[in-house]
Amino acid sequence: MMIKKIISAYFILNFSFFISLKADEGMWLPLLLKQLNESDMKKNGLKLSAEDIYSINKTCLKDAIVQFNGGCTAEVISDKGLILTNHHCGYSQIQAHSSVENDLLTNGFWAMNQKEELSNEGVTAMFIIRMEDVTLKILTGVSDTMSDVNRDKKINENITVLQKEAVVGTHYGAFIRPFFYGNEYYMFITETFKDVRLVGAPPSSIGKFGSDTDNWMWPQHKGDFSLFRIYADKNNEPANYSPDNVPYKPKYHLTVNMKGVKKDDFTMVYGFPGRTSEYLTSYAVDMIMNESDPAKVKIRDARLAIMDADMKSSDLVRIQYSAKYASLANYYKKWQGEINGLKKLKAIDKKRLFEQDFISKAKSDTLANAQYGKLFNEFEKKYKQYSVLNKQRDYFMESILGIEAVGYAFSFTDVIDALTNGKKQEDIQKDIDKLKVAAKVFFKNYNVSTDQKECATLLKIYSTDIVKSMQASVFIDIEKVFKNDFKKYADSVYSKSIFVSENRIIESLDNIGENYLKIKNDPIFQLMQSCYSKFAKDVRPQYNALDDEIARLNRIYMKGMRELITTKKYYPDANSTLRLTYGKVNGYHPRDGVFYDYYTTLDGLMEKENPLSDEFIVSPKLKELYLKKDYGPYADKNGELRIAFCASNHTTGGNSGSPVLNAKGELIGTNFDRDWEGTMSDIMYDPNQVRNIVLDVRYTLFVIDKYAGAGYLLNEMTLVK
Ligand code: ARG
Ligand code: GLU
């Protein structure tokens, strides 16, 4: 009876685990689509060939896909270099052009011609020219018996040589990344544009409607898009900003399909997913869901509450902290969803069963046993040590470095060290000038009193949760002098420090050659140094060493999985390289008795309107269009104006802004979020719960044309009605 129970539990869990590896799961490498996915995709509705999606012989969809500023995705939608991404992806740029007098966050921005477009220092748009499997070349000279240090050294040498060789004499870049935990390597040849201008952004009441309350949730009603344009030099090649630059002529731009989607339509998402960890062991999942995620949530909860209160009481602080707040709030919420999702999936149990299967397969074969038989004993041992250090590291990153002035003081370390070691001010004037420029940037978005409150709170959390022996010496002083009254400590420190005042900093920098001792004794510099040196001595080296050892175990485990468990189609974890995922338009059952439909409408947005909450304000202009039902050609057949839809594509952070394409490769929407019940898909995917959230391209066009009166932009696009 007992045995039968165990077997059937094993079967059900394991079976569902395998099922979950089929439908819609996977972030696939474009150059392997032909081999791995084409027939499955066609079965599911794709009308294109793999070559239409990725090819090195002809122009293809790939040529319209851009990595936007290193973190998001964007797509080319006109032959004049116009690119579409999310509002939240362009948020920092929109914020940077904003002031209390000219608040583009609140009001939106629309260039009415190319001259009015706004340049953005440092923003990049990267295309992939081609990709290549370079595993054999990278692993040349590497053997199984080599030490890890030598292995890494050899691999890095090979990478450096190959990356350089690949692009000599061109204006291209190249990077090589490990896949499957270093069992494979791929090289990417890139072309990166550096003059990327802001063309249009809706007001936050549209682009960020529902803000953090709706973030990571379905149903959602954000018009989460912004428009930029890539500029090139006269040869259509990348160049730094210049008024002489001209709109980039792309190899390919996406056709925009205005027909809308229906349930079960085939969709695919082409973009740059950042990071997933689908092949972790049960030990790692345990650490993440039971220790690391909860700790980070707790710390951010405290920070966000302080920021939120201050932002609500001052417009200046609201603008200063909007981008910082949004970025902290985003993962704060995601981790909570992830914990819930992993629990609901019984992720640890599923992983354990999978591991038992792996171990028993390994044990039944002499060769496999020699390679993998002891693997899990090692994992267990390492994770015991690792989780302790991981906690120290999380707390250092989230709470100590969460104090803005501390992070800022850290940027002075090199200059202070140089002066301490006898360098003259004129020897390092360049670095000092850089600090002056950085001071402007830092203080533009800095509010002392917010940071001071954060400092008191964060230090208190740190001192309560971290064992005494691992605390920096500064905590002993705080106990002695301030009786652990962290508020008193922060008040004292912030009233004296130069690091909280732009004037004091600029003054000190002007003759830092004489002032450096004073800076060294500055209470915030001291706080930073005390915490940092403890971290650098007692946490980081040990953490890094274990990290390397675990990386080695993961490499071996990954190899073993692919050898021993062959019922499964493996895809590499996301690593900010170009991937394609595909799925279907569909709603889902988030919990017992509840079903969510696959699309949302402007009527639904109006239902959420709440003039008392700054997250749910509807602008008079949008309301007017709604009341008149003035939706132009952007309404659905039944007269509704759809805003968003959801589908079962496997996406993650970095996929924001990615084009969502129909079976013919036409643009039907822009990816911008994932559902709450599916946020655990970075660690374990569940086809019943995971949905990507997509802005319907018709709402984008509606906002550009009807709301903003920037319909001239549509003339650049190729529209299918
Ligand atoms: N959750 C989405 C993504 O991960 C949107 C983030 C926008 N930020 C925010 N705090 N609302 O990027
Ligand atoms: N909003 C995410 C991003 O910025 C995409 C949502 C997800 O993580 O799936 O990339």
XYZ file of C-alpha atoms and ligand atoms in Angstrom, residues 72 88-89 216 330-331 651-656 671-674, ligand 2:
26
model
C 15.327 45.445 -22.711
C 9.160 51.136 -18.523
C 12.199 50.406 -20.728
C 3.278 41.338 -12.431
C 9.710 45.446 -9.491
C 11.773 42.586 -8.119
C 9.549 34.912 -21.218
C 11.567 36.641 -18.539
C 13.088 40.001 -17.609
C 14.804 41.408 -20.695
C 11.913 40.278 -22.859
C 10.243 43.567 -22.073
C 5.678 42.055 -24.466
C 5.739 43.911 -21.141
C 5.045 41.671 -18.189
C 4.269 38.223 -16.805
N 8.800 43.358 -17.394
C 9.837 42.419 -17.725
C 11.037 43.097 -18.399
O 11.329 44.234 -18.146
C 9.267 41.326 -18.541
C 8.404 40.493 -17.712
C 9.045 39.175 -17.351
O 9.985 39.133 -16.563
O 8.579 38.171 -17.901
O 11.772 42.498 -19.123
